[in-house]
Each structure stands twice: as structure tokens, then as C-alpha cells.
Amino acid sequence: MKKIMAANWKMFKTHAQGIETATALVDILRNKLPEDREVLVIPPFTLLHGVHNVLQGEPGFFLGAENFYPADQGAFTGEICPEQLRDLGCTYALAGHSERRHIMGEDDAFVGLKVRFGLKQGLRMILCIGEKIAERKAGNVENVLFRQLQKGLEGIDPGVDPETLVVAYEPVWAIGTGEVAGLEEILAVHALVRNKLVQMFPDSGKSIPILYGGSVKPDNCTSIISLDNVDGVLVGGASLAAESFSQIVLA
Ligand code: PEP
């Protein structure tokens, strides 16, 4: 399975800045990207068209969306649908990122609806899961993650194609804080997630990629990416500069 090295740009960058970063990234990585790695750039909506133009035709580079509304089309002012994303070259989309769960108030049921709808519309869906620090301190990591997996993947065919689904474990307390989870913690959680996926999807669960996200930087990526059941990383802050993100991709 290829390692997915994903850059989540969140609500950063003007159009010019985004094009400059994407172009620099491609320039640094062209002909250097290992066979077993793929690069996924997930910019804000305003940059999808421009970044698509930069990535188009570059082997190993993919475009993803940070969000969408789960409807075909219609009177949903301010929203974007999967068809519009695919039209702009997106192959992936996120659902359940902690900022959408905890700032925008998206609950497990809505996240599950998005995962089902995105898959049906031909997007590869990245379901983000992760516990808050209070949940970890209370010993509830497994309960929280299993609930998020169960609800987030509800109604999905047990024979799902593992190429279409990705899970990202992102402990909320590690996102944007500089406090990366310990290697033992990542190893243990990814094993739990793998077991749950195999239980839910007996044929494909072992091949569904599990990414780690939370303060991944060039200096900690090599040890994280080498762990069992870590099939890539989802990077926020350190993905905003081509230099640091390319070091992570090549780690
Ligand atoms: C993220 O936005 O998904 C993320 C992991 O952010 P950071 O790398 O900044 O912690």
C-alpha cells in the first residue's frame, strides 16, 4: 500500500500564495517522489482550481477537498457539493476533521452521512477521528474512537473497495499544538483502529489506509511513518511551506 502524505492547508493562503506553494512543492519533489508515496494537497475551496492546474499531469500528486455538503445540488447557499469538487479535479475529501466537529458542531451522524454520500459520488473519503484530552485522561480513547468509526462508517458496504476509504487518527490535543502523540500511543491506537476496521470490513479492513495527524513535522515524521499500521500522515501547520512539507514527504 502506498503511503499517503497529505497536506491540509485549512483556511490559509491567498490564491497567489497557494499557487506559489504548490508550484514549489512540485518543483522540489518532481522525479524524487518514491514509488511507495503519494502526495495529497487539500487546499481551501478558493484554491482548488489553481492548485489542480499545478498538479495536473504530475505523477503521484492528488487533490482533495476540506469539506462538502452531502447533497447533489440545490438551494444550499454557501455550500459546495461533491460533483463540483470532482469537476475541479478532486479525488479525495475529508470528513470529521476535529475543527469541523468541535468548531462547526458537526456530529457523528452528519459525518457518517458525508462519508456515505462522498463515496457514492465517487470521492475517496478520509474519515478523521480523534479523542479530546479529557477523554484520554478519563480512559475513554477506545470508546470514543470506536463510536466515531461505527457512526462515521455506518451503512457502508462490508465489501467496500479499500482504495476508496481512508481513516485518519488525529488526537485533538495534538492538532496545531506542537504536542505530537508518543510513538507508543500512536502504535497502540493504530492497532486498535486496524482491528476495528477488520471487524467491520472482513475482506478489506486490513488494506484501508490509516493516517496519523497531529503536529507532524520534518523531525518527527520518519519515526511515525515507520510504525506498524501507519500508512501515511495528515499534516496541517508543517504543510504550509513547500520546504517543510517536502521534507515530510521524503522522510
Ligand atoms: C490537521 O490539521 O489535520 C493537523 C494535523 O494539523 P497540525 O499538523 O498543524 O497539527
mmCIF file of N, CA and C and ligand atoms in Angstrom, residues 8 10 94 97 99 128 170 174-178 212-217 234-239, ligand 1:
data_model
loop_
_atom_site.group_PDB
_atom_site.id
_atom_site.type_symbol
_atom_site.label_atom_id
_atom_site.label_comp_id
_atom_site.label_asym_id
_atom_site.label_seq_id
_atom_site.Cartn_x
_atom_site.Cartn_y
_atom_site.Cartn_z
ATOM 1 N N ASN A 8 -3.047 19.469 4.722
ATOM 2 C CA ASN A 8 -4.311 20.163 4.965
ATOM 3 C C ASN A 8 -4.004 21.640 5.200
ATOM 4 N N LYS A 10 -6.101 24.080 5.506
ATOM 5 C CA LYS A 10 -7.124 24.755 6.322
ATOM 6 C C LYS A 10 -7.552 26.073 5.669
ATOM 7 N N LEU A 94 -12.070 15.269 2.920
ATOM 8 C CA LEU A 94 -12.049 14.992 4.365
ATOM 9 C C LEU A 94 -13.479 14.984 4.909
ATOM 10 N N HIS A 97 -13.067 16.150 10.339
ATOM 11 C CA HIS A 97 -11.888 16.804 10.923
ATOM 12 C C HIS A 97 -12.295 17.448 12.250
ATOM 13 N N GLU A 99 -11.701 20.170 13.627
ATOM 14 C CA GLU A 99 -12.149 21.570 13.592
ATOM 15 C C GLU A 99 -13.597 21.665 13.124
ATOM 16 N N CYS A 128 -11.819 11.405 9.552
ATOM 17 C CA CYS A 128 -10.921 11.792 10.652
ATOM 18 C C CYS A 128 -11.589 11.456 11.987
ATOM 19 N N GLU A 170 -6.383 11.467 14.458
ATOM 20 C CA GLU A 170 -5.821 12.769 14.827
ATOM 21 C C GLU A 170 -6.275 13.120 16.245
ATOM 22 N N ALA A 174 -3.383 17.032 19.931
ATOM 23 C CA ALA A 174 -2.095 17.111 19.202
ATOM 24 C C ALA A 174 -2.208 17.980 17.954
ATOM 25 N N ILE A 175 -3.418 18.409 17.617
ATOM 26 C CA ILE A 175 -3.588 19.179 16.366
ATOM 27 C C ILE A 175 -3.238 20.640 16.603
ATOM 28 N N GLY A 176 -2.219 21.092 15.900
ATOM 29 C CA GLY A 176 -1.836 22.506 15.956
ATOM 30 C C GLY A 176 -1.213 22.935 17.266
ATOM 31 N N THR A 177 -0.850 21.978 18.111
ATOM 32 C CA THR A 177 -0.335 22.328 19.445
ATOM 33 C C THR A 177 1.175 22.153 19.554
ATOM 34 N N GLY A 178 1.761 21.436 18.602
ATOM 35 C CA GLY A 178 3.187 21.117 18.711
ATOM 36 C C GLY A 178 3.417 19.913 19.616
ATOM 37 N N TYR A 212 -1.795 9.081 10.436
ATOM 38 C CA TYR A 212 -1.680 9.789 11.721
ATOM 39 C C TYR A 212 -1.616 11.278 11.439
ATOM 40 N N GLY A 213 -2.289 12.068 12.249
ATOM 41 C CA GLY A 213 -2.195 13.525 12.148
ATOM 42 C C GLY A 213 -2.139 14.148 13.526
ATOM 43 N N GLY A 214 -1.361 15.223 13.653
ATOM 44 C CA GLY A 214 -1.235 15.926 14.931
ATOM 45 C C GLY A 214 0.205 16.328 15.144
ATOM 46 N N SER A 215 0.530 17.587 14.726
ATOM 47 C CA SER A 215 1.878 18.141 14.927
ATOM 48 C C SER A 215 2.983 17.307 14.287
ATOM 49 N N VAL A 216 2.689 16.724 13.121
ATOM 50 C CA VAL A 216 3.757 16.045 12.367
ATOM 51 C C VAL A 216 4.668 17.126 11.778
ATOM 52 N N LYS A 217 5.984 16.925 11.954
ATOM 53 C CA LYS A 217 6.992 17.889 11.481
ATOM 54 C C LYS A 217 8.101 17.095 10.786
ATOM 55 N N LEU A 234 -1.342 13.075 7.954
ATOM 56 C CA LEU A 234 -2.166 14.229 7.589
ATOM 57 C C LEU A 234 -1.553 15.410 8.336
ATOM 58 N N VAL A 235 -1.083 16.395 7.569
ATOM 59 C CA VAL A 235 -0.247 17.446 8.155
ATOM 60 C C VAL A 235 -0.912 18.802 7.970
ATOM 61 N N GLY A 236 -1.010 19.573 9.046
ATOM 62 C CA GLY A 236 -1.558 20.920 8.946
ATOM 63 C C GLY A 236 -0.440 21.950 8.839
ATOM 64 N N GLY A 237 -0.026 22.494 9.983
ATOM 65 C CA GLY A 237 0.928 23.608 10.021
ATOM 66 C C GLY A 237 2.172 23.398 9.168
ATOM 67 N N ALA A 238 2.783 22.228 9.286
ATOM 68 C CA ALA A 238 4.053 21.997 8.575
ATOM 69 C C ALA A 238 3.853 21.722 7.091
ATOM 70 N N SER A 239 2.591 21.736 6.643
ATOM 71 C CA SER A 239 2.365 21.534 5.197
ATOM 72 C C SER A 239 2.234 22.862 4.463
HETATM 73 C C1 PEP B 1 -4.565 18.885 10.825
HETATM 74 O O1 PEP B 1 -4.960 19.986 10.516
HETATM 75 O O2 PEP B 1 -5.198 17.892 10.456
HETATM 76 C C2 PEP B 1 -3.334 18.773 11.618
HETATM 77 C C3 PEP B 1 -2.916 17.593 11.970
HETATM 78 O O3 PEP B 1 -2.705 19.950 11.949
HETATM 79 P P1 PEP B 1 -1.201 20.074 12.563
HETATM 80 O O4 PEP B 1 -0.299 19.245 11.710
HETATM 81 O O5 PEP B 1 -0.903 21.537 12.491
HETATM 82 O O6 PEP B 1 -1.259 19.560 13.964
#
